[in-house]
Coordinates of C-alpha atoms in Angstrom, one line a residue:
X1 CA 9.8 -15.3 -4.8
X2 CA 7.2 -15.4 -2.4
X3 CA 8.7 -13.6 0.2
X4 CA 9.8 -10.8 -2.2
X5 CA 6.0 -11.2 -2.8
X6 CA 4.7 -10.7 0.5
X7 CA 7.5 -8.1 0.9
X8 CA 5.6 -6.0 -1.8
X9 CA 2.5 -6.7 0.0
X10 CA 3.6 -4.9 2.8
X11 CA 4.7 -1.7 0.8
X12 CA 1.6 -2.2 -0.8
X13 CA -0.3 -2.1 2.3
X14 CA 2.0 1.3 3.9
X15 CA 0.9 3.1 0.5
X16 CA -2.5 2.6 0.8
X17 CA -2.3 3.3 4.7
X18 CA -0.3 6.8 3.9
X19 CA -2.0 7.9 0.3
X20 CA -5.1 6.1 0.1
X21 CA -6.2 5.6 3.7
X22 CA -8.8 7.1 6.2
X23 CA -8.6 11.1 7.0
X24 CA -8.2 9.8 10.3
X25 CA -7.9 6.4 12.2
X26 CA -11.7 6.1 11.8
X27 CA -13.4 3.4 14.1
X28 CA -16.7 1.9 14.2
X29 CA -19.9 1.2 11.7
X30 CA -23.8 2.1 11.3
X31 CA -25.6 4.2 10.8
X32 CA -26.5 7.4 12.4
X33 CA -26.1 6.8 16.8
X34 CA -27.2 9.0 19.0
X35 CA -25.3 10.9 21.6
X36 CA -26.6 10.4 24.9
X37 CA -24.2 11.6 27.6
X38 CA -20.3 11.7 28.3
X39 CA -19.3 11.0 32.2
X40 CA -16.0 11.0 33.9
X41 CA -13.9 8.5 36.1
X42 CA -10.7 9.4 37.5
X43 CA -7.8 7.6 39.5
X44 CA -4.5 8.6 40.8
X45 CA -3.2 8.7 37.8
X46 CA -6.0 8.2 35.3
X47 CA -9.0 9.2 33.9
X48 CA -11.8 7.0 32.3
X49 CA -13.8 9.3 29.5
X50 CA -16.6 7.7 28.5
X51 CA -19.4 8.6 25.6
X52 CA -23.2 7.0 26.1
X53 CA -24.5 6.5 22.2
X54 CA -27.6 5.0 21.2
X55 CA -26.4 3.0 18.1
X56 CA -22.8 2.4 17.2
X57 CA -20.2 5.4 16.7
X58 CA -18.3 6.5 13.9
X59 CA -16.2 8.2 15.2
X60 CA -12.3 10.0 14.8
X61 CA -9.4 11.1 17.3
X62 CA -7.6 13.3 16.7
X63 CA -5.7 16.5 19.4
X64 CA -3.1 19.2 20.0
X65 CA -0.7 20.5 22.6
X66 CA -2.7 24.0 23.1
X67 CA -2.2 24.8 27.2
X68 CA -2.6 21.2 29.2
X69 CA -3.6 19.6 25.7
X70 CA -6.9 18.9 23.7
X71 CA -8.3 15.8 22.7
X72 CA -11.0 15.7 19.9
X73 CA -13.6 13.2 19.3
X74 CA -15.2 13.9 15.4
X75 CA -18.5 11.5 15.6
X76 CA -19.8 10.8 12.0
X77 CA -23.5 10.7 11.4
X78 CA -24.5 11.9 15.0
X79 CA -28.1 12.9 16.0
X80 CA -29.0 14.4 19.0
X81 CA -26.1 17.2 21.3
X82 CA -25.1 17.5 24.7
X83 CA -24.4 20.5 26.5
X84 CA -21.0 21.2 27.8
X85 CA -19.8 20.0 30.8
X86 CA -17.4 20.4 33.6
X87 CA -14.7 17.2 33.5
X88 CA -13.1 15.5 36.3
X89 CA -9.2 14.3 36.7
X90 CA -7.5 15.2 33.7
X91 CA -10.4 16.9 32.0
X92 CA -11.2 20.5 32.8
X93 CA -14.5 21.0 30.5
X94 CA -16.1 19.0 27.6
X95 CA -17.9 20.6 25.0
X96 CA -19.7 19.9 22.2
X97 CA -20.3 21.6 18.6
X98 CA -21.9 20.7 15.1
X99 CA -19.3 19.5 12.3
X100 CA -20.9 18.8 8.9
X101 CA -23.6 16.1 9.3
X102 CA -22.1 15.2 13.2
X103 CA -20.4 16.2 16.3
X104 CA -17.1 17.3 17.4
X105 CA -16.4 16.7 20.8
X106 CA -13.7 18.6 22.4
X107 CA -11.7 17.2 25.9
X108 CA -9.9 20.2 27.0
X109 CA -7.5 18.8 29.1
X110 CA -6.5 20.7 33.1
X111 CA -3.1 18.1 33.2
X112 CA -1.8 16.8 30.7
X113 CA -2.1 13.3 29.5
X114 CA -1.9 10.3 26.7
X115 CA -4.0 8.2 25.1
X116 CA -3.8 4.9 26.6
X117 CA -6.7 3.4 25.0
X118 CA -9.7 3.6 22.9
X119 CA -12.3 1.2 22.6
X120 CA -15.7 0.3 22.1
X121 CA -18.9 -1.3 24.8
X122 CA -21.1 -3.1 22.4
X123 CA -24.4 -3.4 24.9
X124 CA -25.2 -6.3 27.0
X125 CA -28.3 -7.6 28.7
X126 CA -29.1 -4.5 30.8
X127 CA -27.4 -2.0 29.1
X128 CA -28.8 -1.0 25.8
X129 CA -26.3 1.2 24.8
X130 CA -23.1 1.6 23.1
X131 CA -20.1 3.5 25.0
X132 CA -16.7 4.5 23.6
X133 CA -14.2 4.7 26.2
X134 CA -11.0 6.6 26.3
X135 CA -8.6 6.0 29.1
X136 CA -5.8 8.3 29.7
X137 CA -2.8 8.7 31.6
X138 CA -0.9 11.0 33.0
X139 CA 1.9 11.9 30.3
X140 CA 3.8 15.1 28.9
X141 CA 3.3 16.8 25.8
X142 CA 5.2 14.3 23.6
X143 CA 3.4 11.6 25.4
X144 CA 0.0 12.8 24.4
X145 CA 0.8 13.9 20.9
X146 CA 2.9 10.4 20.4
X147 CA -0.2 8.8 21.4
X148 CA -2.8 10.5 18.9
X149 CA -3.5 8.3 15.7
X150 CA -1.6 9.3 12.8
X151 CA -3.6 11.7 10.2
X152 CA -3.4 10.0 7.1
X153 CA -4.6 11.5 3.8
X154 CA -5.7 10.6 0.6
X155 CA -3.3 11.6 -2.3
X156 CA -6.0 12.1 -4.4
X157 CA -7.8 14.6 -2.5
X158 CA -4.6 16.0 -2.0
X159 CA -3.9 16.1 -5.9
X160 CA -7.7 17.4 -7.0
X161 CA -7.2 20.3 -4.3
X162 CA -4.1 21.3 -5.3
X163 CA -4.3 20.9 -9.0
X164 CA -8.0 21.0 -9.6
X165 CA -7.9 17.5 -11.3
X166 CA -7.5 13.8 -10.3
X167 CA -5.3 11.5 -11.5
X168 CA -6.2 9.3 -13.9
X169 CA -6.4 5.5 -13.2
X170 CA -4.5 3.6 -15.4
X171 CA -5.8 0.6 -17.1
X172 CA -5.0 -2.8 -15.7
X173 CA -1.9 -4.8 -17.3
X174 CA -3.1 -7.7 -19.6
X175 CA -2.5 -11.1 -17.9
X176 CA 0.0 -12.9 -20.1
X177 CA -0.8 -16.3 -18.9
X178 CA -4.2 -17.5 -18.0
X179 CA -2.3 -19.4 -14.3
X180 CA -1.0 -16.6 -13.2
X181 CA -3.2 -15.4 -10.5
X182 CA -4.4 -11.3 -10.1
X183 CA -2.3 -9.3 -8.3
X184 CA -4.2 -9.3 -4.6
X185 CA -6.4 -6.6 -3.1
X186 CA -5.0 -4.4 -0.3
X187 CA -7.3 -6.2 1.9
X188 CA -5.7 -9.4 0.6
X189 CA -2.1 -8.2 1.3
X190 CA -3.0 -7.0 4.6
X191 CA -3.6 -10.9 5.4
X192 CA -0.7 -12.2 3.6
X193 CA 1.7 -9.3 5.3
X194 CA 0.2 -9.7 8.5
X195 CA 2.1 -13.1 8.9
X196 CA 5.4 -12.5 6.8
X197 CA 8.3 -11.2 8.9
X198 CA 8.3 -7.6 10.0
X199 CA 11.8 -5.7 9.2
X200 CA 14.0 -4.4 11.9
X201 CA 17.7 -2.5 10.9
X202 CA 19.5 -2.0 13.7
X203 CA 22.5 0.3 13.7
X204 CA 25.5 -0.2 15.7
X205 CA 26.6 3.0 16.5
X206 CA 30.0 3.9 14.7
X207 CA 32.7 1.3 13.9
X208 CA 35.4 1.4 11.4
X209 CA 37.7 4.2 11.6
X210 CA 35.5 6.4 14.1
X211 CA 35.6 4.6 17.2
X212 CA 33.3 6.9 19.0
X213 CA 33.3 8.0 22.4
X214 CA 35.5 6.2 25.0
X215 CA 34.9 5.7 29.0
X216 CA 37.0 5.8 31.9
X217 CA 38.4 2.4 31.7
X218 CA 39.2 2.4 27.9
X219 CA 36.0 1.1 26.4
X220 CA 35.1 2.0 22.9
X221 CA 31.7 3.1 21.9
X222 CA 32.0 1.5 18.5
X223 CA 32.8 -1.7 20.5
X224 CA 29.5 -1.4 23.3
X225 CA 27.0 -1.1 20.3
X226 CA 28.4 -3.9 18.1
X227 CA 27.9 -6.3 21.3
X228 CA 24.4 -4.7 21.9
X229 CA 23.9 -4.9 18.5
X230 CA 23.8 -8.5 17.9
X231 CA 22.9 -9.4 21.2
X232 CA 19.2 -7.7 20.3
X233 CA 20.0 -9.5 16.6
X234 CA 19.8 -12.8 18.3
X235 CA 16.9 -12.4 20.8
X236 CA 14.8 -11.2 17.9
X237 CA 15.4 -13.7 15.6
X238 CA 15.1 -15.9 18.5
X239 CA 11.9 -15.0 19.0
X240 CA 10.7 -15.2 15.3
X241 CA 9.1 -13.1 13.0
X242 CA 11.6 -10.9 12.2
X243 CA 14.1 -10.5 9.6
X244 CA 16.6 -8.0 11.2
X245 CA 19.6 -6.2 9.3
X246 CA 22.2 -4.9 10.6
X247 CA 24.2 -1.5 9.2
X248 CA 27.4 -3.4 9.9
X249 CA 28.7 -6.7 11.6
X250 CA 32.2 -6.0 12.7
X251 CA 34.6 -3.1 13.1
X252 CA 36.5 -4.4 9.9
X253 CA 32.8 -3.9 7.5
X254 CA 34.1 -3.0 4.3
X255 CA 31.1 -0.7 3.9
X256 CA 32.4 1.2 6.6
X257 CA 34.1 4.1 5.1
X258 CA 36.0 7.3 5.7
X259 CA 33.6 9.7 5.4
X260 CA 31.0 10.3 8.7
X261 CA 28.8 11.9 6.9
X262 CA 28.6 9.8 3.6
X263 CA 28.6 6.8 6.5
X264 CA 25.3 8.1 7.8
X265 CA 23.7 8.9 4.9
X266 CA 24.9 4.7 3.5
X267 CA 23.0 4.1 6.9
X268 CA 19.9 5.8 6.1
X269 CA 19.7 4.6 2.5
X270 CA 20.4 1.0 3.9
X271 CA 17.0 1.2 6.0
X272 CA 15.5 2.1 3.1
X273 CA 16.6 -0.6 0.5
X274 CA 16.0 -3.2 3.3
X275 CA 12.4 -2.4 3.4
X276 CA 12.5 -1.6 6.7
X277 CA 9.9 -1.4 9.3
X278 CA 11.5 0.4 12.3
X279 CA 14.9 1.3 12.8
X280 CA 17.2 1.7 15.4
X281 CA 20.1 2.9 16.1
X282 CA 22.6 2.4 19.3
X283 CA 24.9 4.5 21.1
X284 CA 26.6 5.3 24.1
X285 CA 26.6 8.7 24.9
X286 CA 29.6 10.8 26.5
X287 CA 29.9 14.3 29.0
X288 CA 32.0 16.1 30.5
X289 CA 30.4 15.8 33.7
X290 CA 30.9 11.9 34.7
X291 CA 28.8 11.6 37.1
X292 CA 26.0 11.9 34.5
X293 CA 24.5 8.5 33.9
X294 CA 21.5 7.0 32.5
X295 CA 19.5 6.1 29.0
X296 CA 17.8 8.8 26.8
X297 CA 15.2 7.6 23.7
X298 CA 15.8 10.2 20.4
X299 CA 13.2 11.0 17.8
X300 CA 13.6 13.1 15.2
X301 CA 12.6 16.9 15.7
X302 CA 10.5 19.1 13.7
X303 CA 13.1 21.2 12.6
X304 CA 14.8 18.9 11.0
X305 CA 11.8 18.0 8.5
X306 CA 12.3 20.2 6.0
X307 CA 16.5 19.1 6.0
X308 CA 15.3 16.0 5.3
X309 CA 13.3 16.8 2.0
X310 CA 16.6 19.1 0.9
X311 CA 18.4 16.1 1.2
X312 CA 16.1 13.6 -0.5
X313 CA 16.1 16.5 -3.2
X314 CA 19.6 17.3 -3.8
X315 CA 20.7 13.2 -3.8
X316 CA 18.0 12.3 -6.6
X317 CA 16.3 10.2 -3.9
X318 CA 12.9 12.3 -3.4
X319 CA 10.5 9.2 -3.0
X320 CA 8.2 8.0 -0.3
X321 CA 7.3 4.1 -0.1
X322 CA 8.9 3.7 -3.7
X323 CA 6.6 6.1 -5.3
X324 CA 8.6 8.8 -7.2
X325 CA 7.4 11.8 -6.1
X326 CA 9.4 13.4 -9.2
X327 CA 6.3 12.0 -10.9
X328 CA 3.9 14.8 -8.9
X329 CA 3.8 18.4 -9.2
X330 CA 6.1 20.0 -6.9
X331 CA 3.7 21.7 -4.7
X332 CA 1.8 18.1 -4.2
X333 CA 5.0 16.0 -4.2
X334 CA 5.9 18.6 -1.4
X335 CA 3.0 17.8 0.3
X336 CA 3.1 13.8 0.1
X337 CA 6.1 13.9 1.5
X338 CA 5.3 15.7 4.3
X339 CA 2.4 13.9 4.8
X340 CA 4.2 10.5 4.7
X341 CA 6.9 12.3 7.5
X342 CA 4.0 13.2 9.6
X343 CA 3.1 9.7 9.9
X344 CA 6.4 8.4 10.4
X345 CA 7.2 10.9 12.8
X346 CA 4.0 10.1 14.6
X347 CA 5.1 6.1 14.9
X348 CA 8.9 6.5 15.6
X349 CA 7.2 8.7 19.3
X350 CA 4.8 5.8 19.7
X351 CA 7.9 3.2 19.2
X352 CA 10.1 5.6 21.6
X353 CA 7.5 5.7 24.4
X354 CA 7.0 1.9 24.5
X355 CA 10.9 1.4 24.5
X356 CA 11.3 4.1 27.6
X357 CA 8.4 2.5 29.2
X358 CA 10.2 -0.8 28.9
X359 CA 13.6 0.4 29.8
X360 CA 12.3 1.8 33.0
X361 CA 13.5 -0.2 35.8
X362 CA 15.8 -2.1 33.8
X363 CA 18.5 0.3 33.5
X364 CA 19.1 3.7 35.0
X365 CA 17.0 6.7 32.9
X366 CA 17.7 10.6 32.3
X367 CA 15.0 12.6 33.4
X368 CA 13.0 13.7 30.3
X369 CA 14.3 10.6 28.9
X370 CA 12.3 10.8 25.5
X371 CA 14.6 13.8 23.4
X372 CA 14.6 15.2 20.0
X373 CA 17.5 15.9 18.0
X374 CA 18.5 16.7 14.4
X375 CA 20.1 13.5 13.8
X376 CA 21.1 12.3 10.3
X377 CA 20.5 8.5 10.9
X378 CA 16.6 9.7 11.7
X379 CA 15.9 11.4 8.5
X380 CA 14.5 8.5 6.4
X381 CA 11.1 10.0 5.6
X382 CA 9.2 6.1 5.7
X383 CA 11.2 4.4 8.4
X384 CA 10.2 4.9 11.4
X385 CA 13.6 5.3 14.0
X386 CA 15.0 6.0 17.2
X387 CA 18.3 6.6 18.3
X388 CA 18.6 4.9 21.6
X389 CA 21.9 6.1 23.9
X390 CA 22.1 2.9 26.4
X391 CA 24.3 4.8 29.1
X392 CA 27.1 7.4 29.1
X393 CA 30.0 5.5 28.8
X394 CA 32.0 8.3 30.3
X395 CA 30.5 7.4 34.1
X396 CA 31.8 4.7 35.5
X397 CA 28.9 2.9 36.5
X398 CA 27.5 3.1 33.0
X399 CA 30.7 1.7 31.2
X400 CA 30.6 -1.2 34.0
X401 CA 27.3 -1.7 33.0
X402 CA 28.0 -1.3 29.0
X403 CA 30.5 -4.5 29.2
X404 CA 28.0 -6.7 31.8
X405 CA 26.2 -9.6 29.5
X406 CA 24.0 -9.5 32.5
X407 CA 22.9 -5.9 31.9
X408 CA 22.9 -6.2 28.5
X409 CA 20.8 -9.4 28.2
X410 CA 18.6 -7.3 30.8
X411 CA 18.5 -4.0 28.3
X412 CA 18.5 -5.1 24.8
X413 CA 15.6 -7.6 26.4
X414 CA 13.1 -4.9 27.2
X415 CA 14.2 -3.4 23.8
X416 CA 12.9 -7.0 22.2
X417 CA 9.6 -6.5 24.0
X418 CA 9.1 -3.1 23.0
X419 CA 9.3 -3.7 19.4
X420 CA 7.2 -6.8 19.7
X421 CA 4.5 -4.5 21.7
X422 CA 5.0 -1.7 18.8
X423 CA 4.1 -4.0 15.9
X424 CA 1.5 -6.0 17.8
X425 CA -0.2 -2.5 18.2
X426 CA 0.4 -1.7 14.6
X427 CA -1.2 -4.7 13.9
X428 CA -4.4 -3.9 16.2
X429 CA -4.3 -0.7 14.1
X430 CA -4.7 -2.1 10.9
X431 CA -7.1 -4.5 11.9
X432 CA -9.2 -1.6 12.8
X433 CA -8.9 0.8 10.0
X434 CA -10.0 -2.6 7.8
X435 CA -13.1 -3.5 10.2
X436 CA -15.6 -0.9 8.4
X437 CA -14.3 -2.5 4.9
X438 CA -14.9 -6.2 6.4
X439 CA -18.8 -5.5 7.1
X440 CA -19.6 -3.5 4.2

C-alpha cells in the first residue's frame, strides 16, 4: 500500500511539475537585485558567464538554435541596465533589453555550446555581491538545446487563454474516517518520492519470433540485448533504488507476439502502465558496410510528434500522466499534450547526452553519436527514452565485443552511471524549482 502510495506521489509530483509548475525553471528569491555588470572567462573549451547583482536574482533560462545559438537570461524584478557588450570564447555580444517589470539578457553565442551549469555566489566577506554563473561547453546544437531547462506551463493559464475561463476547483472529498490522514501536499510528495525507488523499463531489443539482425559469426540480435538486458537489470538493482522492468525476460515471453508492430506498441504501453521514469531500449544495429562499427544514442525526432498524438488518438489512449485529456477541449488537450512532449523530449536529450558522455571511452562511438529517429518504442508522450544501438553486430569487432562479459560489464556499467547521474540531476532540479516555496 505504501509503495503504490508513494508511486502516486511521484505522478503527483510530474503533474504538478508539467501542468502546474513554473513558466520556466525559475531560480532564486528576494526582492528586486540590481544588475551591476556581466564579465567573461573563457578556456580551451569553456566559457565562464558571470552576472554581478546587488541583491539576489530571480531569474529564468531559457535559448534557441538561431546561427551559433542564443542563450537568454529573463531576471525578475530587476533595477538598474547594462549596456551591451562584446563577449569572449563562446559569446560573441551580450545585450540587454526591458521585459515587463525586469531584464532580458541575451548571450548570442559565436560557437556553439551547452549549458554545463548554472548556479548562484551568495556574497562573502569582501564581496558584497551576488553573481550567477553560467558555465558552458563546447557542444552542438542538440547539446545546447538538450541542455536548456524544460519550459513547463501552467494548464490553467493554458485553459483561461484558450477558452476564456478557468477551471473550476472541485471541492475536497469528505474524510470518511477521522484516522485517515489528508492526502499530502505536492511539497509533501516531493519528500516522500524523493526516497521511493525511481522506475527504469528496459527493452531488450526484439526476441520471440523476430530475431533481429544477425553478425558475421551467427549471433542474434535478439540474443545480444537479452544478455545486456539483464546484465544492466542486475547492476541496477544492485546498486538500489530502482525498481527496473523489463519488456521481456527470455526469447520464449508469452507476451512476445506475432505482430512487430502491435509488439512495439505492447512495449510502449508497458512503460506506461509501469509508471516509468526513463526508458530504454537496446539494440544492435546492422549495415551493409562491415567495417562500420561503433554505438549511436536515439531520441525521438520532432517529426515524429504529431504521429505520436494520432496514435494516442486513434487507440483511445490520449492521456498524459493519467490525466484524460478527453476531459479538455480539443484545442487545449492538444496543447497539454504537446506541452507534456516538449518536456519529455527535452529530458530523454539530457538522459542521451549523459549516456554518450559515459559511453565514451568505454566502447567505440559513431561520430555524431547522439541521432534522431521516428522510432515507435520512443513515442510515449511522459516517458522519457532512448534507443541505445551498443555496436553493429554486422562488424566483426563489434559482435566479438557484443558476446564479451568483459565488454559488457564495461558498457551496460557506464549505462548504470548515466542513469544514476540523470536522476541525481533531476533530483537537484526539483529541489530547486521547490527552494522559492521553502522560504516563502
Amino acid at each position: 500500500m505504501m509503495a503504490r502510495f508513494c508511486k502516486a506521489s511521484q505522478r503527483l509530483m510530474r503533474v504538478a511539475a508539467v501542468f502546474a509548475g513554473l513558466a520556466l525553471a525559475l531560480a532564486g528569491t528576494g526582492r528586486a537585485a540590481e544588475l551591476l555588470d556581466v564579465r567573461f572567462g573563457p578556456g580551451k573549451d569553456k566559457t565562464r558567464i558571470v552576472f554581478d547583482l546587488k541583491g539576489a536574482p530571480q531569474y529564468a533560462v531559457s535559448g534557441d538554435d538561431l546561427g551559433a545559438g542564443r542563450i537568454f537570461v529573463h531576471f525578475e524584478s530587476l533595477d538598474g541596465a547594462v549596456s551591451a557588450k562584446s563577449g569572449m570564447g563562446h559569446v560573441a555580444a551580450a545585450r540587454f533589453a526591458s521585459e515587463g517589470r525586469g531584464v532580458r539578457a541575451m548571450l548570442e553565442l559565436k560557437k556553439t555550446a551547452k549549458i554545463k551549469e548554472v548556479f548562484v555566489i551568495e556574497p562573502s566577506p569582501g564581496v558584497a555581491k551576488h553573481r550567477l554563473v553560467i558555465d558552458l561547453v563546447t557542444a552542438d546544437k542538440a547539446g545546447l538545446l538538450a541542455s536548456l531547462p524544460a519550459r513547463k506551463d501552467d494548464i490553467a493559464a493554458i485553459i483561461e487563454q484558450v477558452t476564456g475561463a478557468a477551471p473550476t476547483e472541485k471541492a475536497p472529498a469528505q474524510v470518511a474516517h477521522a484516522d485517515i490522514p489528508p492526502a499530502p501536499s505536492v511539497k509533501e510528495s516531493a519528500i516522500a518520492a524523493k526516497a521511493e525507488s525511481q522506475v527504469v523499463v528496459i527493452d531488450p531489443g526484439h526476441g520471440g519470433r523476430d530475431p533481429g539482425s544477425q553478425g558475421q559469426s551467427g549471433t542474434y540480435e535478439r540474443t545480444v540485448t537479452m544478455t545486456a538486458a539483464l546484465e544492466l537489470k542486475a547492476l541496477l538493482e544492485k546498486r538500489g533504488g530502482y525498481d527496473v522492468v523489463l519488456t521481456r525476460e527470455s526469447d520464449t515471453d508469452k507476451r512476445i507476439i506475432s505482430s512487430q508492430r502491435d509488439e512495439l506498441a505492447r512495449r510502449e504501453s508497458l512503460a506506461r502502465a509501469a509508471g516509468a521514469d526513463l526508458f530504454i531500449s537496446l539494440h544492435a544495429d546492422a549495415i551493409s558496410q562491415p567495417a562500420v562499427r561503433g554505438a549511436s544514442v536515439y531520441t525521438l525526432s520532432e517529426e515524429s510528434t504529431a504521429r505520436s498524438a494520432k496514435i494516442a488518438k486513434s487507440q483511445g489512449d490520449y492521456q498524459v500522466y493519467d490525466v484524460n485529456l478527453k476531459e479538455y477541449d480539443s484545442v487545449v488537450g492538444d496543447i497539454l499534450f504537446d506541452k507534456a512532449q516538449d518536456t519529455t523530449m527535452t529530458k530523454s536529450s539530457k538522459f542521451a547526452e549523459i549516456l554518450i558522455k559515459n559511453l565514451s571511452g568505454k566502447t567505440p562511438m559513431l561520430n555524431r553519436s547522439h541521432r534522431q529517429g521516428d522510432l515507435r518504442v520512443l513515442l510515449a508522450p511522459d516517458v522519457p527514452a532512448v534507443l541505445l544501438e551498443m555496436a553493429f553486430i554486422s562488424n566483426a569487432k563489434d559482435e566479438a565485443n557484443l558476446n564479451s562479459p568483459v565488454w559488457r560489464g564495461r558498457t551496460m556499467g557506464a549505462v548504470a552511471d548515466s542513469i544514476d547521474a540523470y536522476f541525481e540531476s533531476e533530483s537537484r532540479q526539483r529541489q530547486a524549482q521547490l527552494a522559492p516555496a521553502a522560504g516563502q
